[in-house]
Short mmCIF file of C-alpha atoms and ligand atoms in Angstrom, two decimals:
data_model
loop_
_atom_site.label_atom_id
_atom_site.label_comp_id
_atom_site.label_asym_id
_atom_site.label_seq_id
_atom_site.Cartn_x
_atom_site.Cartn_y
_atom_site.Cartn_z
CA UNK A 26 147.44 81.76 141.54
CA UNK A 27 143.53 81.25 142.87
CA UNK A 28 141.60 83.39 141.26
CA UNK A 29 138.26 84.29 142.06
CA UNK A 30 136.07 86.93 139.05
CA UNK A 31 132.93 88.11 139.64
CA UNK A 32 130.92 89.07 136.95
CA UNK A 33 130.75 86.60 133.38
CA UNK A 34 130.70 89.41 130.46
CA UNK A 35 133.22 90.07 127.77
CA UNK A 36 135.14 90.99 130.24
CA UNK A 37 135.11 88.30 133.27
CA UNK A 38 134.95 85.67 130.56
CA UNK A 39 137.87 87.12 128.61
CA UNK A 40 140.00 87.10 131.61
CA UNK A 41 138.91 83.72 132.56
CA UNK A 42 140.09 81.97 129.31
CA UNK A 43 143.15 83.56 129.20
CA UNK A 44 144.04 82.90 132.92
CA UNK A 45 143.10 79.40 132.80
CA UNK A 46 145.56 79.26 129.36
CA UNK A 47 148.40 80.67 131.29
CA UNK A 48 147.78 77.95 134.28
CA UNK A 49 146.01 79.89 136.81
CA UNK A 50 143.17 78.02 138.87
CA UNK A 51 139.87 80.30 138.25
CA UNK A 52 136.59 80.45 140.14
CA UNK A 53 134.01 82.93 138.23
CA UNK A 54 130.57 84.11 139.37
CA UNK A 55 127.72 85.35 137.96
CA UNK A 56 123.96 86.15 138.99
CA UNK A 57 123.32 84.74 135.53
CA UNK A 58 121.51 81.36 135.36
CA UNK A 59 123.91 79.84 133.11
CA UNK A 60 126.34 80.58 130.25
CA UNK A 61 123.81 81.27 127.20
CA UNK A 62 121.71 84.86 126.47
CA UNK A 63 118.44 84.71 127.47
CA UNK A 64 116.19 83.55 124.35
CA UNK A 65 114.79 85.79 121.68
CA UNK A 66 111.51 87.09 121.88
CA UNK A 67 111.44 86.71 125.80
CA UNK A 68 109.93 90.52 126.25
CA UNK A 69 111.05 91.19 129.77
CA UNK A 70 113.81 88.80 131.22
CA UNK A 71 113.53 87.65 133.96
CA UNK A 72 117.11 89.40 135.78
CA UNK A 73 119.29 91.77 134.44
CA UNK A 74 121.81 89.89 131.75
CA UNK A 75 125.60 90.82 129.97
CA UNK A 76 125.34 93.98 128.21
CA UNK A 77 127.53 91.88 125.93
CA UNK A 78 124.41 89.57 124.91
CA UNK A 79 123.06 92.68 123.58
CA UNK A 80 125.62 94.65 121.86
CA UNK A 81 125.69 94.76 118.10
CA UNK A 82 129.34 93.46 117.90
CA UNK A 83 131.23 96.18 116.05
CA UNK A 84 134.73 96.71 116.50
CA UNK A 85 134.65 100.19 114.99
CA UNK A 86 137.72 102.42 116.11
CA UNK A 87 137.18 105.05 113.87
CA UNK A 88 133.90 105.09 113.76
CA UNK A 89 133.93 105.51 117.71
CA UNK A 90 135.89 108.85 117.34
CA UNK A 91 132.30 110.37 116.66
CA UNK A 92 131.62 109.94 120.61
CA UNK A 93 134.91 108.82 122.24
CA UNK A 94 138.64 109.84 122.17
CA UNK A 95 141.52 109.21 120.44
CA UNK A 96 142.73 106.84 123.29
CA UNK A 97 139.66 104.75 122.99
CA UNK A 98 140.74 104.26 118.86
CA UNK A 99 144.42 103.67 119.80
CA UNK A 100 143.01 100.97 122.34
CA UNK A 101 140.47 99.35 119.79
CA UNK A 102 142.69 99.13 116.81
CA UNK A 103 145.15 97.20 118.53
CA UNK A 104 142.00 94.88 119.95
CA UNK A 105 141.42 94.83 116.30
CA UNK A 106 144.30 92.62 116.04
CA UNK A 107 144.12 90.55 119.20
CA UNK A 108 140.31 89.54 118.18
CA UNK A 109 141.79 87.87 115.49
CA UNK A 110 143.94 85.55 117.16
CA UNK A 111 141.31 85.10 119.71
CA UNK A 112 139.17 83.83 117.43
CA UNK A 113 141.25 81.50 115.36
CA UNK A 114 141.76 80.15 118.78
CA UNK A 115 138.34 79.83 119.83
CA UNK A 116 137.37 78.81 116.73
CA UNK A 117 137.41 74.86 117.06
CA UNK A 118 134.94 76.12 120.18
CA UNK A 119 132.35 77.57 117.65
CA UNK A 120 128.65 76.47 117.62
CA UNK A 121 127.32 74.59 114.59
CA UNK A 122 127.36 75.21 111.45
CA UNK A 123 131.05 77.27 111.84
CA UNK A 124 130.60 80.51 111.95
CA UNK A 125 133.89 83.07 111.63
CA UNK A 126 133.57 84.41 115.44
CA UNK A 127 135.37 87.91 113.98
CA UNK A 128 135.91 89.41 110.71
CA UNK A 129 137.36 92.21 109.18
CA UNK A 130 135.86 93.38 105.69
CA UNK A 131 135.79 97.32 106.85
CA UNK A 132 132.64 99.43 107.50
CA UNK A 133 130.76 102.33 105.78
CA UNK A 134 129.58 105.32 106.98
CA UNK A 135 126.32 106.93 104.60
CA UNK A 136 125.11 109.73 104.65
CA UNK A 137 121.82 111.17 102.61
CA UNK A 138 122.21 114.23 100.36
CA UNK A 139 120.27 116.34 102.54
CA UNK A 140 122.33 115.85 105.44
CA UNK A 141 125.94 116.41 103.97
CA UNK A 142 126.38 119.11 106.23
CA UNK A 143 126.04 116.93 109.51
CA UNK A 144 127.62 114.36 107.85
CA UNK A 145 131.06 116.69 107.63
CA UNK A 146 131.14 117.13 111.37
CA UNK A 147 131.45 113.92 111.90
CA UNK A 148 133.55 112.97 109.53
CA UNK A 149 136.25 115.46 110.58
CA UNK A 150 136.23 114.68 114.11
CA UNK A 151 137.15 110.70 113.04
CA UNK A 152 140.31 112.38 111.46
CA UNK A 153 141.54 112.71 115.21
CA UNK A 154 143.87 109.87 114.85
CA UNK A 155 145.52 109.93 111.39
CA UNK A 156 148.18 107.75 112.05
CA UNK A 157 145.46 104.61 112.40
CA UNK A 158 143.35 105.40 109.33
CA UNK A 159 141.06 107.95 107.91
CA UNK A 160 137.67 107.62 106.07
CA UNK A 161 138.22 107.15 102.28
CA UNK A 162 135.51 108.58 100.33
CA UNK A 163 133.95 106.26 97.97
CA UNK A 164 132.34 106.89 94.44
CA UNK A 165 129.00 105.84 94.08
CA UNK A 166 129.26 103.30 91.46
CA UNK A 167 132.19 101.92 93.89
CA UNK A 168 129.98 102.14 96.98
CA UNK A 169 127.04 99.99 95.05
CA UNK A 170 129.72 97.38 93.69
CA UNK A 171 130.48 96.89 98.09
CA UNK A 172 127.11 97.01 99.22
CA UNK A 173 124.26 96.88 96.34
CA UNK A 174 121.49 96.61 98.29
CA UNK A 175 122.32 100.69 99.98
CA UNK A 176 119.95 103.47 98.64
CA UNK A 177 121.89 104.35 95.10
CA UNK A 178 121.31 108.07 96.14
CA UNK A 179 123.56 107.71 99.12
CA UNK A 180 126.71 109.20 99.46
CA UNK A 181 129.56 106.66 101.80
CA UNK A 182 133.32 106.31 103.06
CA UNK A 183 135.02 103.14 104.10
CA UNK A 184 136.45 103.07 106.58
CA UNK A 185 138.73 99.85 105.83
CA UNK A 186 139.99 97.43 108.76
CA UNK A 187 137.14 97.69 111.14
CA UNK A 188 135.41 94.79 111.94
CA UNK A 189 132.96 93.23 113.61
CA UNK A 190 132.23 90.32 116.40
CA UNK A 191 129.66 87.73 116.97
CA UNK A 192 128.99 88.50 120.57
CA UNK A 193 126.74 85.60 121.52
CA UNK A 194 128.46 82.98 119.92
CA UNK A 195 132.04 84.48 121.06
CA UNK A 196 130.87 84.38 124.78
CA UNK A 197 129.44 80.88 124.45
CA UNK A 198 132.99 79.95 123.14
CA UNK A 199 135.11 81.59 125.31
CA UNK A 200 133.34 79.79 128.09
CA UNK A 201 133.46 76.32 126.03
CA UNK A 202 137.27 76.87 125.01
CA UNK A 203 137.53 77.18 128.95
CA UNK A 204 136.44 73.49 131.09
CA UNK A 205 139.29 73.94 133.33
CA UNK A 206 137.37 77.06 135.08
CA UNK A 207 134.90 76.34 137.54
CA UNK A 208 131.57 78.51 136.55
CA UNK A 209 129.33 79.38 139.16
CA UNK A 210 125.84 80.47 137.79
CA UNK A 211 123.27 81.83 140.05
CA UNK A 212 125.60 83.42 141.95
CA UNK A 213 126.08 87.14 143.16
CA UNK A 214 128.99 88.90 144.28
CA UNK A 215 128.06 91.88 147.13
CA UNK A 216 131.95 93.08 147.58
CA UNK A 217 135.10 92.20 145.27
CA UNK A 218 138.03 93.18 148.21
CA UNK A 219 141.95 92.59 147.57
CA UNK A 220 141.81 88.82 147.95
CA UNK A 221 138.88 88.18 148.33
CA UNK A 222 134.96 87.78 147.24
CA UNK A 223 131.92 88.38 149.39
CA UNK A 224 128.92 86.36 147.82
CA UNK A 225 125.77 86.69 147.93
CA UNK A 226 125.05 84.51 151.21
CA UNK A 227 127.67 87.08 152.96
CA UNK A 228 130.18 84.19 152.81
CA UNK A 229 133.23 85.06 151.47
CA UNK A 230 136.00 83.07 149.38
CA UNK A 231 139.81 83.79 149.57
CA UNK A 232 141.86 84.34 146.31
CA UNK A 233 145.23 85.47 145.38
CA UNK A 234 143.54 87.50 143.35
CA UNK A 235 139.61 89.03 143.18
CA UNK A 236 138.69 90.50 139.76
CA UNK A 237 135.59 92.68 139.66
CA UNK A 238 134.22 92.38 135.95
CA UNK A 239 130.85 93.56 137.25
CA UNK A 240 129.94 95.90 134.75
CA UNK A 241 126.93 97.42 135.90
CA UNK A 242 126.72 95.38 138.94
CA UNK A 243 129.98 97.22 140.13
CA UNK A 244 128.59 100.50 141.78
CA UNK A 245 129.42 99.61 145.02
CA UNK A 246 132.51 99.95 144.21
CA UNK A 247 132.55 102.53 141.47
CA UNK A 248 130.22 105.86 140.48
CA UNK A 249 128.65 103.81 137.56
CA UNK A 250 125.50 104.89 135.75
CA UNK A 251 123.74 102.12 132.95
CA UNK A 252 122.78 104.01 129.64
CA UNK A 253 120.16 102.23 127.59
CA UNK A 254 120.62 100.62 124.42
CA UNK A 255 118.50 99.40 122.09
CA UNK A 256 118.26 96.71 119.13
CA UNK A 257 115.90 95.44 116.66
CA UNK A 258 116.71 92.29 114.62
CA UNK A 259 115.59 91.92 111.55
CA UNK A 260 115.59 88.44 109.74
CA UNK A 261 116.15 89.56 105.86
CA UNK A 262 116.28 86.71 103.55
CA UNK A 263 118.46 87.45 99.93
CA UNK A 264 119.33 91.18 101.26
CA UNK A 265 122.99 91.29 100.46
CA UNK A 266 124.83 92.84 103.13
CA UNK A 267 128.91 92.49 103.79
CA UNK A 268 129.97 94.65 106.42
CA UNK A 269 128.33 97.23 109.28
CA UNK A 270 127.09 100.34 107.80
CA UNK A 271 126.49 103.34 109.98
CA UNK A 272 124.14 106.48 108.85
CA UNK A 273 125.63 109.56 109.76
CA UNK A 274 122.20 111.77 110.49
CA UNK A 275 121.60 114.95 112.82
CA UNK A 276 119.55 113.19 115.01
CA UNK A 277 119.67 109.34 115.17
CA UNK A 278 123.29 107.37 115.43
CA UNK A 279 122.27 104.13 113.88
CA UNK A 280 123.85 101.40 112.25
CA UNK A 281 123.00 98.02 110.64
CA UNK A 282 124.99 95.10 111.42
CA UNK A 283 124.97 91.54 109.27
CA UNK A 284 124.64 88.67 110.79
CA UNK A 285 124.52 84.66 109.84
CA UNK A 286 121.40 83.33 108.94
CA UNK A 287 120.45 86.23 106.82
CA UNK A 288 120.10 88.28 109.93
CA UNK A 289 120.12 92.19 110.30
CA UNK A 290 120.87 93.81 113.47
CA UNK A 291 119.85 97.72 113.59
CA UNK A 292 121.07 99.47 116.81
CA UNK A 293 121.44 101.30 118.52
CA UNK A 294 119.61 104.05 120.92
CA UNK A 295 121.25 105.36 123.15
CA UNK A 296 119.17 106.86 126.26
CA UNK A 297 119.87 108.33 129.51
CA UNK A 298 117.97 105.98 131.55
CA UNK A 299 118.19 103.02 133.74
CA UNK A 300 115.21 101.46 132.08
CA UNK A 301 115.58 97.50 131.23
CA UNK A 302 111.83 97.60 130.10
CA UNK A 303 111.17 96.70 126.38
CA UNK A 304 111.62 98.66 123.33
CA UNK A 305 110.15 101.65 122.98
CA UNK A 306 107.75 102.22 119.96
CA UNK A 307 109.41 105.43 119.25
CA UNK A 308 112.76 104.11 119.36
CA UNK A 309 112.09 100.85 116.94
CA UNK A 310 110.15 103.34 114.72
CA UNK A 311 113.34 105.51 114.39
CA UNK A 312 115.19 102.33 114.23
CA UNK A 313 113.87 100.93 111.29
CA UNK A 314 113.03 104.19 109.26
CA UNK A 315 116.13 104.88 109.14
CA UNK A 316 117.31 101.43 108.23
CA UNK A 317 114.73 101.32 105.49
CA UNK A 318 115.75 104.91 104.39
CA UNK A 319 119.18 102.81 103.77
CA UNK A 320 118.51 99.40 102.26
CA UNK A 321 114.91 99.88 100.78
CA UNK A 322 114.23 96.03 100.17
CA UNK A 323 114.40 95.93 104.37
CA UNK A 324 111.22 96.60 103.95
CA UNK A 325 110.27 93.37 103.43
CA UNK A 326 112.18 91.84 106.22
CA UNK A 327 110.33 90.25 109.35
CA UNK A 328 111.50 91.49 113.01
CA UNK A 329 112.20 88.46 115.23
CA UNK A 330 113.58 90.10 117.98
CA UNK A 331 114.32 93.49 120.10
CA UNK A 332 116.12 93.84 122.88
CA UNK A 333 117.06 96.57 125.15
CA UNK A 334 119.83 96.66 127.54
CA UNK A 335 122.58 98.76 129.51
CA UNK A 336 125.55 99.87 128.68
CA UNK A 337 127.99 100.39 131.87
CA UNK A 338 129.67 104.28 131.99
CA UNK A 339 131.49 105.77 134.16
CA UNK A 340 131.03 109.99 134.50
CA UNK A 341 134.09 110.93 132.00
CA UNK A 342 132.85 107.54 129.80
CA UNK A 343 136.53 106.14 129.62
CA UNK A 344 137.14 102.71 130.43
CA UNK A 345 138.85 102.00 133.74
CA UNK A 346 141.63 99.49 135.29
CA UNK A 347 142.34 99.69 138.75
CA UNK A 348 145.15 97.58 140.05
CA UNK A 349 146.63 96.61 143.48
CA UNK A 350 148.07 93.77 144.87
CA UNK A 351 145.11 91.11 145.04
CA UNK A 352 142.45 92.86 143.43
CA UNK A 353 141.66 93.94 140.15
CA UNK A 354 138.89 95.90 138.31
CA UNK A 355 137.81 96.41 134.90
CA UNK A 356 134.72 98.52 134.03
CA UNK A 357 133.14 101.62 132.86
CA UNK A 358 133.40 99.82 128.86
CA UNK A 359 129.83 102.14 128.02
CA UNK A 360 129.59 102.23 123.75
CA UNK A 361 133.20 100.08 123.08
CA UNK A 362 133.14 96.90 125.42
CA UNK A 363 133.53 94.64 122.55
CA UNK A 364 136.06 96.86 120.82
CA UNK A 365 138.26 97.80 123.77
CA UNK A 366 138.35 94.53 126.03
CA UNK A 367 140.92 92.59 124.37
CA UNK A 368 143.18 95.22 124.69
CA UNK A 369 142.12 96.14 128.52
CA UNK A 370 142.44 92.40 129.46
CA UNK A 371 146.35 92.31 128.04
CA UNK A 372 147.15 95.82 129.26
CA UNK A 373 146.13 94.28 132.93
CA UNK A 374 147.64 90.76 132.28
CA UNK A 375 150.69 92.89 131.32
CA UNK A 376 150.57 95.05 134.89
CA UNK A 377 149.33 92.29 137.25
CA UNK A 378 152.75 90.21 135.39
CA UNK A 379 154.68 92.85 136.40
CA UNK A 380 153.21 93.81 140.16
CA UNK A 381 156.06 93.14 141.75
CA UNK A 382 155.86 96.67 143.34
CA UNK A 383 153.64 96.84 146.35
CA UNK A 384 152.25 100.20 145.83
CA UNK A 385 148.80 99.86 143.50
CA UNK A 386 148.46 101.15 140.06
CA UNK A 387 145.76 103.37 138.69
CA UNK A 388 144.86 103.63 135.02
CA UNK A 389 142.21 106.11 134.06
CA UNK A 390 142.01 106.05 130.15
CA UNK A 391 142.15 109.75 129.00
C1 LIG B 19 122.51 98.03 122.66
C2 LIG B 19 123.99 97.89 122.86
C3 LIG B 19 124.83 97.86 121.75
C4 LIG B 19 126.22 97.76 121.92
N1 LIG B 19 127.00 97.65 120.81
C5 LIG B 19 128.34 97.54 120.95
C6 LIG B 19 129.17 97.41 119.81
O1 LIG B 19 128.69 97.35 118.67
N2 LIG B 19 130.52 97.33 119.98
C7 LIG B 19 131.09 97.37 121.23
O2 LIG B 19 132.32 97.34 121.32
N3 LIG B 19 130.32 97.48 122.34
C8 LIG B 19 128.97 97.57 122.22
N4 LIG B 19 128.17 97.67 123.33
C9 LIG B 19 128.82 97.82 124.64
C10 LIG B 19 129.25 96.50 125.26
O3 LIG B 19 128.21 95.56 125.20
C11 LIG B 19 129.64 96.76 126.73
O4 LIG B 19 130.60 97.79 126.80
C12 LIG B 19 130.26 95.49 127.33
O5 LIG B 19 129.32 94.44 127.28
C13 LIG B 19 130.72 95.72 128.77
O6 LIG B 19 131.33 94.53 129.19
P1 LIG B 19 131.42 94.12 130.73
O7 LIG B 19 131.94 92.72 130.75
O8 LIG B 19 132.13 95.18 131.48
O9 LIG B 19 129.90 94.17 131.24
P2 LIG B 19 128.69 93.21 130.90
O10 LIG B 19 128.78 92.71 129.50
O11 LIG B 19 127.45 93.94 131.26
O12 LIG B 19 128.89 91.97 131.89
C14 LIG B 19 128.82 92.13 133.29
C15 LIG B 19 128.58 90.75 133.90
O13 LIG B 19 128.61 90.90 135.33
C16 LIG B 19 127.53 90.19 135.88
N5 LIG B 19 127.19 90.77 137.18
C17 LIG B 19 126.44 91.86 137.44
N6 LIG B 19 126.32 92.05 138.76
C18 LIG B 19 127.03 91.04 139.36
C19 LIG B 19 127.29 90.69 140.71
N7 LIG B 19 126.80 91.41 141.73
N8 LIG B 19 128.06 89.60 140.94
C20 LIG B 19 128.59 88.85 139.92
N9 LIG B 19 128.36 89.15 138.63
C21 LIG B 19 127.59 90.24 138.35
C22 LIG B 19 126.43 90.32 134.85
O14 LIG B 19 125.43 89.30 135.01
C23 LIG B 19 127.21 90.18 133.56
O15 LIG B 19 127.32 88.82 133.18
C24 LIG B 19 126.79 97.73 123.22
C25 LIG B 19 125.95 97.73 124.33
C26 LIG B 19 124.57 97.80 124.16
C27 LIG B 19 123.67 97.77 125.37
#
């Protein structure tokens, strides 16, 4: 088939690659100057960018239960295990020195004494899915001998197979793993119609099939709303850390996240607003008080970077495939883009396989 995607995310990319793989001939467009993230310390950037660039990479399942439901775990512990082919795949694609795109060591929540009682809450509502896994409570000589460098007061549970993804370097090398597709930067899509693709110079290109992988750039089309997110990295030189570690607090959701190069990733906020402006001073306060409340020798890290960006929800925030003959669409990924797409991509690889019937196919994720 021709097949024309607009929009080059973890979604439009993910498609892309495995398309191409299975023989298809694939156009993708993007408003996006080129493949890469915009660099670090750029303050404002220039045009809206991948919510993807942005995200902290954690393929947390469980840990997700605390905002999403048990169809959104189901759908990220089985991406669990597609990531990991994915990468080995993508691996050879890679940047210098070789980095593992995806692992899987677990995560921990913590939680200080004084908020136990919040801490329960949460816990029991990420027992809504037994059958995948439940947090296992860890001792605290057992918690130091994972992670020395937590608070020794702090009370944790593992929650063992999540993981976590590099997202910068994975959407570099899903568009490196794929030359046969033919990338078109700069470009915007107005209208993704069955078969077809209305671009930004109101010309329009004919496909088999359109995908809309717009994310944020899809309301036409859908009643999509951008929540803000925001990051801080932190570059932290001989602070051990293995795996993500969430603090499970009344107030603030936050979580650190390792990353090569003795990096530190503490995310994220989560605001109802539209707002691509900078970090706010209150939220990189909260940020890294409560990162510092959790490894204490953060405080001598150095902050190289923050970012803020949007995450694309729909009004219920479940993901949503919508399927009929010549189009396809794929958004509304919100807090679990990284964690659910694998998973989304195969379910609709699976249905467009099978689309033999002419009538189109809805999937709203409960
Ligand atoms: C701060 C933060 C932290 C996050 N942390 C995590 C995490 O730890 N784990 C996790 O699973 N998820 C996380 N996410 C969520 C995840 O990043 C998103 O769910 C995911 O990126 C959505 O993927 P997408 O491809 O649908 O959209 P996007 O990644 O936003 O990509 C959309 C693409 O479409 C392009 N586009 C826009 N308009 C047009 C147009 N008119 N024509 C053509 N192209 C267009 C954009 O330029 C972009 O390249 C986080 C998000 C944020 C903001």
């Amino acid at each position: 088939m021709k097949i024309g995607i607009a929009g080059a995310g973890v979604v439009g990319r993910l498609l892309a690659w495995q398309l191409a793989r299975g023989g298809h001939e694939v156009d993708v467009f993007d408003p996006a100057p080129g493949p890469q993230a915009p660099a670090t310390g750029q303050l404002t950037p220039a045009a809206p960018y991948a919510a993807g660039f942005t995200a902290a990479g954690m393929l947390s399942p469980l840990a997700e239960l605390d905002a999403a439901g048990p169809e959104v775990a189901r759908q990220g512990w089985r991406s669990l295990a597609l990531w990991h082919d994915i990468a080995e795949q993508l691996a050879p694609h890679a940047p210098m020195p070789p980095v593992p795109l995806v692992c899987r060591r677990g995560s921990l929540l913590v939680a200080h004494g004084s908020d136990l009682g919040a801490a329960q809450r949460v816990l029991a509502r990420l027992q809504a899915v037994p059958e995948i896994a439940s947090p296992q409570p860890l001792a605290r000589d057992a918690l130091q001998a994972l992670e020395p460098a937590l608070a020794p007061q702090l009370r944790g549970w593992l929650l063992g197979g999540e993981g976590q993804v590099l997202p910068r370097e994975t959407l570099m090398a899903l568009c490196a793993a794929s030359p046969g597709v033919r990338w078109h930067w700069s470009r915007r899509v107005e209208r993704v119609e069955p078969g077809r693709l209305v671009l930004d110079d109101a010309n329009a290109r004919g496909f088999d099939l359109a995908i809309d992988a717009r994310g944020l750039g899809a309301r036409d089309a859908l009643p999509l709303r951008g929540v803000r997110g925001e990051v801080v990295w932190l570059h932290a030189p001989g602070v051990p850390l293995a795996r993500p570690v969430r603090l499970l607090h009344p107030r603030h959701r936050v979580y650190l996240v390792p990353r090569p190069g003795d990096l530190v990733v503490v995310g994220a906020s989560e605001v109802e607003s539209e707002d691509r402006s900078p970090v706010s001073l209150r939220s990189a306060v909260e940020l890294m008080a409560a990162a510092h409340s959790v490894v204490p020798e953060l405080a001598e890290a150095r902050i190289v970077h923050m970012e803020a960006n949007l995450r694309p929800a729909l009004p219920d925030h479940n993901p949503h495939t919508h399927l009929e003959p010549g189009l396809l669409r794929i958004n509304g990924l919100f807090r679990h883009g990284w964690l659910l797409a694998p998973a989304l991509v195969q379910d609709a690889l699976v249905a467009l396989a099978a689309l033999a019937a002419p009538t189109g196919l809805e999937t709203a994720h409960a």
